PDB file of C-alpha atoms in Angstrom:
ATOM      1  CA  ILE M   1     -13.991  -1.139   8.501  1.00 49.00           C
ATOM      2  CA  LEU M   2     -13.981  -3.816   5.837  1.00 64.00           C
ATOM      3  CA  ASN M   3     -11.270  -3.856   3.196  1.00 85.00           C
ATOM      4  CA  VAL M   4     -12.159  -3.824  -0.447  1.00 92.00           C
ATOM      5  CA  GLU M   5      -9.033  -4.319  -2.507  1.00 94.00           C
ATOM      6  CA  GLN M   6      -8.514  -3.949  -6.222  1.00 96.00           C
ATOM      7  CA  SER M   7      -5.682  -5.130  -8.408  1.00 96.00           C
ATOM      8  CA  PRO M   8      -3.778  -4.119 -10.311  1.00 96.00           C
ATOM      9  CA  GLN M   9      -3.625  -0.481  -9.263  1.00 95.00           C
ATOM     10  CA  SER M  10      -3.066   0.550 -12.891  1.00 95.00           C
ATOM     11  CA  LEU M  11      -2.414  -1.006 -16.247  1.00 95.00           C
ATOM     12  CA  HIS M  12      -1.769  -0.059 -19.832  1.00 96.00           C
ATOM     13  CA  VAL M  13      -3.068  -2.175 -22.694  1.00 97.00           C
ATOM     14  CA  GLN M  14      -2.936  -1.851 -26.448  1.00 97.00           C
ATOM     15  CA  GLU M  15      -6.087  -1.055 -28.370  1.00 97.00           C
ATOM     16  CA  GLY M  16      -7.792  -4.326 -29.269  1.00 97.00           C
ATOM     17  CA  ASP M  17      -6.381  -6.302 -26.345  1.00 97.00           C
ATOM     18  CA  SER M  18      -8.694  -7.859 -23.807  1.00 97.00           C
ATOM     19  CA  THR M  19      -8.046  -7.313 -20.130  1.00 96.00           C
ATOM     20  CA  ASN M  20      -9.407  -8.064 -16.700  1.00 96.00           C
ATOM     21  CA  PHE M  21      -8.973  -6.906 -13.155  1.00 94.00           C
ATOM     22  CA  THR M  22      -9.942  -8.074  -9.717  1.00 97.00           C
ATOM     23  CA  CYS M  23     -11.901  -6.840  -6.744  1.00 97.00           C
ATOM     24  CA  SER M  24     -11.662  -8.742  -3.457  1.00 96.00           C
ATOM     25  CA  PHE M  25     -13.937  -8.187  -0.490  1.00 92.00           C
ATOM     26  CA  PRO M  26     -14.861  -9.873   2.795  1.00 87.00           C
ATOM     27  CA  SER M  27     -17.277 -12.708   2.052  1.00 86.00           C
ATOM     28  CA  SER M  28     -19.094 -12.645   5.386  1.00 82.00           C
ATOM     29  CA  ASN M  29     -22.378 -10.690   5.655  1.00 78.00           C
ATOM     30  CA  PHE M  30     -22.255  -9.990   1.935  1.00 83.00           C
ATOM     31  CA  TYR M  31     -25.104  -8.017   0.359  1.00 85.00           C
ATOM     32  CA  ALA M  32     -23.963  -6.612  -2.975  1.00 89.00           C
ATOM     33  CA  LEU M  33     -20.969  -5.802  -5.140  1.00 93.00           C
ATOM     34  CA  HIS M  34     -20.947  -2.744  -7.387  1.00 94.00           C
ATOM     35  CA  TRP M  35     -18.718  -1.757 -10.293  1.00 97.00           C
ATOM     36  CA  TYR M  36     -18.387   1.877 -11.332  1.00 96.00           C
ATOM     37  CA  ARG M  37     -16.545   3.520 -14.201  1.00 97.00           C
ATOM     38  CA  TRP M  38     -14.855   6.827 -13.453  1.00 95.00           C
ATOM     39  CA  GLU M  39     -13.496   8.917 -16.296  1.00 94.00           C
ATOM     40  CA  THR M  40     -11.056  11.706 -15.553  1.00 88.00           C
ATOM     41  CA  ALA M  41     -12.764  15.007 -14.680  1.00 86.00           C
ATOM     42  CA  LYS M  42     -16.154  13.302 -14.474  1.00 90.00           C
ATOM     43  CA  SER M  43     -18.160  11.533 -11.780  1.00 91.00           C
ATOM     44  CA  PRO M  44     -18.312   7.780 -11.177  1.00 93.00           C
ATOM     45  CA  GLU M  45     -21.019   6.074 -13.203  1.00 94.00           C
ATOM     46  CA  ALA M  46     -22.556   2.722 -12.367  1.00 93.00           C
ATOM     47  CA  LEU M  47     -21.738  -0.310 -14.492  1.00 96.00           C
ATOM     48  CA  PHE M  48     -23.118  -3.278 -12.584  1.00 94.00           C
ATOM     49  CA  VAL M  49     -24.562  -4.365  -9.276  1.00 92.00           C
ATOM     50  CA  MET M  50     -24.413  -8.058  -8.408  1.00 93.00           C
ATOM     51  CA  THR M  51     -25.856  -9.851  -5.425  1.00 90.00           C
ATOM     52  CA  LEU M  52     -25.816 -13.615  -5.966  1.00 92.00           C
ATOM     53  CA  ASN M  53     -22.913 -16.025  -6.064  1.00 94.00           C
ATOM     54  CA  GLY M  54     -22.186 -16.860  -9.677  1.00 94.00           C
ATOM     55  CA  ASP M  55     -23.834 -13.705 -11.016  1.00 94.00           C
ATOM     56  CA  GLU M  56     -22.579 -12.577 -14.393  1.00 96.00           C
ATOM     57  CA  LYS M  57     -23.438  -9.225 -15.907  1.00 96.00           C
ATOM     58  CA  LYS M  58     -22.622  -7.840 -19.340  1.00 97.00           C
ATOM     59  CA  LYS M  59     -22.834  -4.428 -20.962  1.00 94.00           C
ATOM     60  CA  GLY M  60     -21.413  -4.318 -24.463  1.00 95.00           C
ATOM     61  CA  ARG M  61     -17.757  -5.365 -24.311  1.00 97.00           C
ATOM     62  CA  ILE M  62     -17.618  -5.172 -20.516  1.00 97.00           C
ATOM     63  CA  SER M  63     -18.655  -8.039 -18.276  1.00 97.00           C
ATOM     64  CA  ALA M  64     -18.313  -8.970 -14.628  1.00 98.00           C
ATOM     65  CA  THR M  65     -18.517 -12.098 -12.506  1.00 98.00           C
ATOM     66  CA  LEU M  66     -19.076 -12.595  -8.799  1.00 97.00           C
ATOM     67  CA  ASN M  67     -17.876 -15.227  -6.340  1.00 97.00           C
ATOM     68  CA  THR M  68     -19.340 -14.475  -2.931  1.00 93.00           C
ATOM     69  CA  LYS M  69     -18.002 -17.636  -1.270  1.00 94.00           C
ATOM     70  CA  GLU M  70     -14.379 -16.675  -1.831  1.00 94.00           C
ATOM     71  CA  GLY M  71     -14.981 -12.914  -1.926  1.00 93.00           C
ATOM     72  CA  TYR M  72     -13.912 -11.746  -5.370  1.00 95.00           C
ATOM     73  CA  SER M  73     -15.275 -10.255  -8.558  1.00 97.00           C
ATOM     74  CA  TYR M  74     -13.647  -9.951 -11.965  1.00 98.00           C
ATOM     75  CA  LEU M  75     -14.265  -7.215 -14.509  1.00 98.00           C
ATOM     76  CA  TYR M  76     -13.468  -8.107 -18.114  1.00 97.00           C
ATOM     77  CA  ILE M  77     -13.096  -5.776 -21.084  1.00 97.00           C
ATOM     78  CA  LYS M  78     -13.000  -7.436 -24.477  1.00 97.00           C
ATOM     79  CA  GLY M  79     -11.214  -5.673 -27.325  1.00 97.00           C
ATOM     80  CA  SER M  80     -10.226  -2.567 -25.358  1.00 97.00           C
ATOM     81  CA  GLN M  81     -10.779   0.797 -27.011  1.00 97.00           C
ATOM     82  CA  PRO M  82      -9.257   4.182 -26.088  1.00 96.00           C
ATOM     83  CA  GLU M  83     -12.650   5.307 -24.777  1.00 95.00           C
ATOM     84  CA  ASP M  84     -12.439   2.526 -22.168  1.00 96.00           C
ATOM     85  CA  SER M  85      -9.638   4.458 -20.483  1.00 97.00           C
ATOM     86  CA  ALA M  86     -10.899   5.235 -16.989  1.00 97.00           C
ATOM     87  CA  THR M  87     -10.621   4.184 -13.383  1.00 96.00           C
ATOM     88  CA  TYR M  88     -12.810   1.210 -12.526  1.00 97.00           C
ATOM     89  CA  LEU M  89     -14.078   1.159  -8.956  1.00 96.00           C
ATOM     90  CA  CYS M  90     -15.673  -1.666  -7.091  1.00 95.00           C
ATOM     91  CA  ALA M  91     -17.685  -1.267  -3.907  1.00 93.00           C
ATOM     92  CA  SER M  92     -19.077  -3.753  -1.442  1.00 90.00           C
ATOM     93  CA  ASN M  93     -21.293  -3.564   1.610  1.00 81.00           C
ATOM     94  CA  SER M  94     -20.202  -6.778   3.223  1.00 65.00           C
ATOM     95  CA  GLY M  95     -19.880  -4.927   6.494  1.00 55.00           C
ATOM     96  CA  GLY M  96     -23.561  -4.216   6.796  1.00 55.00           C
ATOM     97  CA  TYR M  97     -26.203  -3.263   4.312  1.00 54.00           C
ATOM     98  CA  GLN M  98     -26.284   0.402   5.166  1.00 58.00           C
ATOM     99  CA  LYS M  99     -22.701   1.276   4.264  1.00 69.00           C
ATOM    100  CA  VAL M 100     -20.856   0.710   1.021  1.00 81.00           C
ATOM    101  CA  THR M 101     -17.056   0.592   0.989  1.00 87.00           C
ATOM    102  CA  PHE M 102     -15.173   1.502  -2.164  1.00 91.00           C
ATOM    103  CA  GLY M 103     -11.877   0.088  -3.338  1.00 93.00           C
ATOM    104  CA  THR M 104      -9.114   2.376  -4.556  1.00 93.00           C
ATOM    105  CA  GLY M 105      -9.759   1.515  -8.182  1.00 95.00           C
ATOM    106  CA  THR M 106      -7.886   0.139 -11.176  1.00 97.00           C
ATOM    107  CA  LYS M 107      -6.752   2.826 -13.593  1.00 96.00           C
ATOM    108  CA  LEU M 108      -6.868   1.558 -17.156  1.00 97.00           C
ATOM    109  CA  GLN M 109      -5.186   3.288 -20.044  1.00 97.00           C
ATOM    110  CA  VAL M 110      -5.781   1.955 -23.545  1.00 97.00           C
ATOM    111  CA  ILE M 111      -3.023   2.932 -25.969  1.00 96.00           C
ATOM    112  CA  PRO M 112      -4.155   3.521 -29.576  1.00 94.00           C
TER     113      PRO M 112
ATOM    114  CA  ASN X   1     -33.183  16.717 -15.301  1.00 68.00           C
ATOM    115  CA  ALA X   2     -29.862  17.814 -13.780  1.00 80.00           C
ATOM    116  CA  GLY X   3     -29.268  14.716 -11.612  1.00 93.00           C
ATOM    117  CA  VAL X   4     -26.987  15.543  -8.671  1.00 96.00           C
ATOM    118  CA  THR X   5     -25.591  19.054  -8.485  1.00 96.00           C
ATOM    119  CA  GLN X   6     -22.952  20.407  -6.131  1.00 97.00           C
ATOM    120  CA  THR X   7     -21.808  23.907  -5.299  1.00 96.00           C
ATOM    121  CA  PRO X   8     -19.234  25.295  -5.290  1.00 96.00           C
ATOM    122  CA  LYS X   9     -16.967  23.488  -7.762  1.00 95.00           C
ATOM    123  CA  PHE X  10     -13.800  24.867  -6.199  1.00 95.00           C
ATOM    124  CA  GLN X  11     -13.048  26.502  -2.855  1.00 96.00           C
ATOM    125  CA  VAL X  12      -9.957  27.669  -1.021  1.00 97.00           C
ATOM    126  CA  LEU X  13     -10.194  28.189   2.731  1.00 96.00           C
ATOM    127  CA  LYS X  14      -7.810  29.243   5.442  1.00 97.00           C
ATOM    128  CA  THR X  15      -7.372  27.046   8.485  1.00 97.00           C
ATOM    129  CA  GLY X  16     -10.178  27.716  10.956  1.00 97.00           C
ATOM    130  CA  GLN X  17     -12.657  29.090   8.441  1.00 97.00           C
ATOM    131  CA  SER X  18     -16.035  27.478   8.058  1.00 96.00           C
ATOM    132  CA  MET X  19     -18.064  26.679   4.975  1.00 96.00           C
ATOM    133  CA  THR X  20     -20.980  24.613   3.747  1.00 97.00           C
ATOM    134  CA  LEU X  21     -20.944  22.429   0.651  1.00 97.00           C
ATOM    135  CA  GLN X  22     -24.310  22.206  -1.000  1.00 97.00           C
ATOM    136  CA  CYS X  23     -25.798  19.200  -2.778  1.00 97.00           C
ATOM    137  CA  ALA X  24     -29.159  18.761  -4.455  1.00 97.00           C
ATOM    138  CA  GLN X  25     -30.771  15.998  -6.475  1.00 97.00           C
ATOM    139  CA  ASP X  26     -33.864  16.094  -8.653  1.00 96.00           C
ATOM    140  CA  MET X  27     -34.439  12.347  -9.002  1.00 95.00           C
ATOM    141  CA  ASN X  28     -36.744  12.020  -5.966  1.00 94.00           C
ATOM    142  CA  HIS X  29     -34.171   9.768  -4.302  1.00 93.00           C
ATOM    143  CA  ASN X  30     -34.535   8.871  -0.656  1.00 90.00           C
ATOM    144  CA  SER X  31     -30.861   8.358   0.215  1.00 89.00           C
ATOM    145  CA  MET X  32     -27.991  10.812  -0.048  1.00 92.00           C
ATOM    146  CA  TYR X  33     -24.283  10.546   0.763  1.00 93.00           C
ATOM    147  CA  TRP X  34     -21.155  12.601   1.201  1.00 96.00           C
ATOM    148  CA  TYR X  35     -17.753  11.128   0.288  1.00 96.00           C
ATOM    149  CA  ARG X  36     -14.235  12.441   0.201  1.00 96.00           C
ATOM    150  CA  GLN X  37     -11.649  11.259  -2.280  1.00 94.00           C
ATOM    151  CA  ASP X  38      -7.947  11.514  -1.551  1.00 93.00           C
ATOM    152  CA  PRO X  39      -4.975  10.359  -3.656  1.00 86.00           C
ATOM    153  CA  GLY X  40      -4.276   6.657  -3.194  1.00 82.00           C
ATOM    154  CA  MET X  41      -7.463   6.092  -1.255  1.00 85.00           C
ATOM    155  CA  GLY X  42     -10.910   5.025  -2.293  1.00 83.00           C
ATOM    156  CA  LEU X  43     -14.003   7.114  -1.877  1.00 91.00           C
ATOM    157  CA  ARG X  44     -14.586   7.295   1.874  1.00 93.00           C
ATOM    158  CA  LEU X  45     -18.037   7.845   3.285  1.00 91.00           C
ATOM    159  CA  ILE X  46     -18.346  10.852   5.579  1.00 95.00           C
ATOM    160  CA  TYR X  47     -22.067  10.880   6.322  1.00 94.00           C
ATOM    161  CA  TYR X  48     -25.192   9.525   4.745  1.00 90.00           C
ATOM    162  CA  SER X  49     -28.922  10.060   5.007  1.00 91.00           C
ATOM    163  CA  ALA X  50     -31.221   7.118   4.373  1.00 85.00           C
ATOM    164  CA  SER X  51     -34.327   9.301   4.324  1.00 86.00           C
ATOM    165  CA  GLU X  52     -35.449  12.852   4.900  1.00 87.00           C
ATOM    166  CA  GLY X  53     -34.856  13.777   8.516  1.00 87.00           C
ATOM    167  CA  THR X  54     -32.246  11.111   9.281  1.00 89.00           C
ATOM    168  CA  THR X  55     -28.470  11.199   9.104  1.00 93.00           C
ATOM    169  CA  ASP X  56     -25.781   8.694  10.118  1.00 90.00           C
ATOM    170  CA  LYS X  57     -22.025   8.708  10.401  1.00 91.00           C
ATOM    171  CA  GLY X  58     -19.891   7.008   7.829  1.00 89.00           C
ATOM    172  CA  GLU X  59     -16.236   6.027   7.970  1.00 88.00           C
ATOM    173  CA  VAL X  60     -14.683   9.494   8.468  1.00 94.00           C
ATOM    174  CA  PRO X  61     -17.216  11.855  10.119  1.00 96.00           C
ATOM    175  CA  ASN X  62     -14.887  13.804  12.425  1.00 96.00           C
ATOM    176  CA  GLY X  63     -14.739  17.506  11.652  1.00 96.00           C
ATOM    177  CA  TYR X  64     -17.954  17.499   9.614  1.00 97.00           C
ATOM    178  CA  ASN X  65     -21.653  18.061  10.172  1.00 97.00           C
ATOM    179  CA  VAL X  66     -24.525  17.444   7.793  1.00 97.00           C
ATOM    180  CA  SER X  67     -28.092  18.578   7.316  1.00 96.00           C
ATOM    181  CA  ARG X  68     -30.777  16.852   5.300  1.00 95.00           C
ATOM    182  CA  LEU X  69     -32.741  20.004   4.679  1.00 86.00           C
ATOM    183  CA  ASN X  70     -35.472  18.275   2.687  1.00 95.00           C
ATOM    184  CA  LYS X  71     -35.692  15.330   0.340  1.00 95.00           C
ATOM    185  CA  ARG X  72     -33.735  17.142  -2.370  1.00 96.00           C
ATOM    186  CA  GLU X  73     -30.908  18.740  -0.410  1.00 97.00           C
ATOM    187  CA  PHE X  74     -28.066  17.395   1.741  1.00 97.00           C
ATOM    188  CA  SER X  75     -25.411  19.833   2.909  1.00 97.00           C
ATOM    189  CA  LEU X  76     -21.974  19.207   4.425  1.00 98.00           C
ATOM    190  CA  ARG X  77     -20.510  21.728   6.846  1.00 97.00           C
ATOM    191  CA  LEU X  78     -16.932  22.226   7.928  1.00 96.00           C
ATOM    192  CA  GLU X  79     -17.063  24.249  11.141  1.00 93.00           C
ATOM    193  CA  SER X  80     -13.327  24.876  11.475  1.00 96.00           C
ATOM    194  CA  ALA X  81     -11.445  23.768   8.397  1.00 96.00           C
ATOM    195  CA  ALA X  82      -8.093  22.006   8.755  1.00 97.00           C
ATOM    196  CA  PRO X  83      -5.450  21.246   6.100  1.00 96.00           C
ATOM    197  CA  SER X  84      -6.282  17.523   6.520  1.00 96.00           C
ATOM    198  CA  GLN X  85      -9.686  18.300   5.021  1.00 97.00           C
ATOM    199  CA  THR X  86      -8.134  19.270   1.702  1.00 97.00           C
ATOM    200  CA  SER X  87      -9.836  16.838  -0.638  1.00 96.00           C
ATOM    201  CA  VAL X  88     -12.350  16.364  -3.406  1.00 95.00           C
ATOM    202  CA  TYR X  89     -15.853  15.973  -2.021  1.00 97.00           C
ATOM    203  CA  PHE X  90     -18.538  14.033  -3.828  1.00 96.00           C
ATOM    204  CA  CYS X  91     -22.214  13.979  -3.092  1.00 97.00           C
ATOM    205  CA  ALA X  92     -24.290  11.034  -4.263  1.00 95.00           C
ATOM    206  CA  SER X  93     -27.875   9.868  -4.103  1.00 93.00           C
ATOM    207  CA  SER X  94     -29.704   6.582  -4.517  1.00 90.00           C
ATOM    208  CA  PRO X  95     -33.354   5.610  -4.783  1.00 88.00           C
ATOM    209  CA  GLY X  96     -33.838   3.375  -1.751  1.00 78.00           C
ATOM    210  CA  THR X  97     -34.251   3.744   1.972  1.00 67.00           C
ATOM    211  CA  SER X  98     -32.260   2.143   4.760  1.00 57.00           C
ATOM    212  CA  GLY X  99     -33.469  -1.315   3.794  1.00 57.00           C
ATOM    213  CA  SER X 100     -32.016  -1.224   0.328  1.00 62.00           C
ATOM    214  CA  LEU X 101     -28.872   0.831   0.587  1.00 57.00           C
ATOM    215  CA  GLY X 102     -26.640  -2.110  -0.138  1.00 73.00           C
ATOM    216  CA  THR X 103     -28.031  -2.884  -3.583  1.00 79.00           C
ATOM    217  CA  ASP X 104     -28.776   0.654  -4.661  1.00 83.00           C
ATOM    218  CA  THR X 105     -26.865   2.219  -7.515  1.00 87.00           C
ATOM    219  CA  GLN X 106     -25.496   5.572  -6.453  1.00 90.00           C
ATOM    220  CA  TYR X 107     -25.553   8.630  -8.706  1.00 93.00           C
ATOM    221  CA  PHE X 108     -22.720  11.046  -8.161  1.00 95.00           C
ATOM    222  CA  GLY X 109     -22.401  14.793  -8.456  1.00 96.00           C
ATOM    223  CA  PRO X 110     -19.479  16.504 -10.211  1.00 94.00           C
ATOM    224  CA  GLY X 111     -17.479  17.046  -7.019  1.00 95.00           C
ATOM    225  CA  THR X 112     -16.137  20.019  -5.069  1.00 96.00           C
ATOM    226  CA  ARG X 113     -12.385  20.507  -4.910  1.00 95.00           C
ATOM    227  CA  LEU X 114     -11.532  22.019  -1.525  1.00 97.00           C
ATOM    228  CA  THR X 115      -8.128  23.305  -0.486  1.00 97.00           C
ATOM    229  CA  VAL X 116      -7.445  24.332   3.107  1.00 97.00           C
ATOM    230  CA  LEU X 117      -4.303  26.408   3.576  1.00 96.00           C
TER     231      LEU X 117
END
């Protein structure tokens, strides 16, 4: 079982602040890294999937980068808004392309 | 277009009882998955099905069985429920087959909250 680790576990930021969090994963046999956004009482929804070293993806104020050589990805949120409050999950299938392993998530709360 | 649906939403069982969680998707996806989510732990894969007629074990398959009834439906069965199976269960689907599971985006259902007393 490969370990996908996310940090921090939770954080609180003020509205308007920018923030970022980390996902680390085994770099061997890497296939893809996914980011999902999971609002309370809802289901996880996909944000990004990245496959190549150096990949950068952006959706509005949210962006992500990927370093497959060292096994980490960063998720950035610029100018956080209360509606960004959610748990952000990353998932990797470094252990083999048929199984995806999820991290435990970073819970973000944006304070108005 | 309902996406991924799950029934029931909530269930309470006594130890030793059996039940089946139902999942259906209307997106013509080839792959389907069952996860459980416990406090402090990530989503853990129980079983998955890369195509109609095939199923494979995930990380935590013990105590569960699955059936890929057709392309739309993937059910999870607890034959003899135990308190350790108290969890929230999520079904998901993705477009690809076994060759593309790693890059596929997964679409999740609303979850079933199961309590085993």
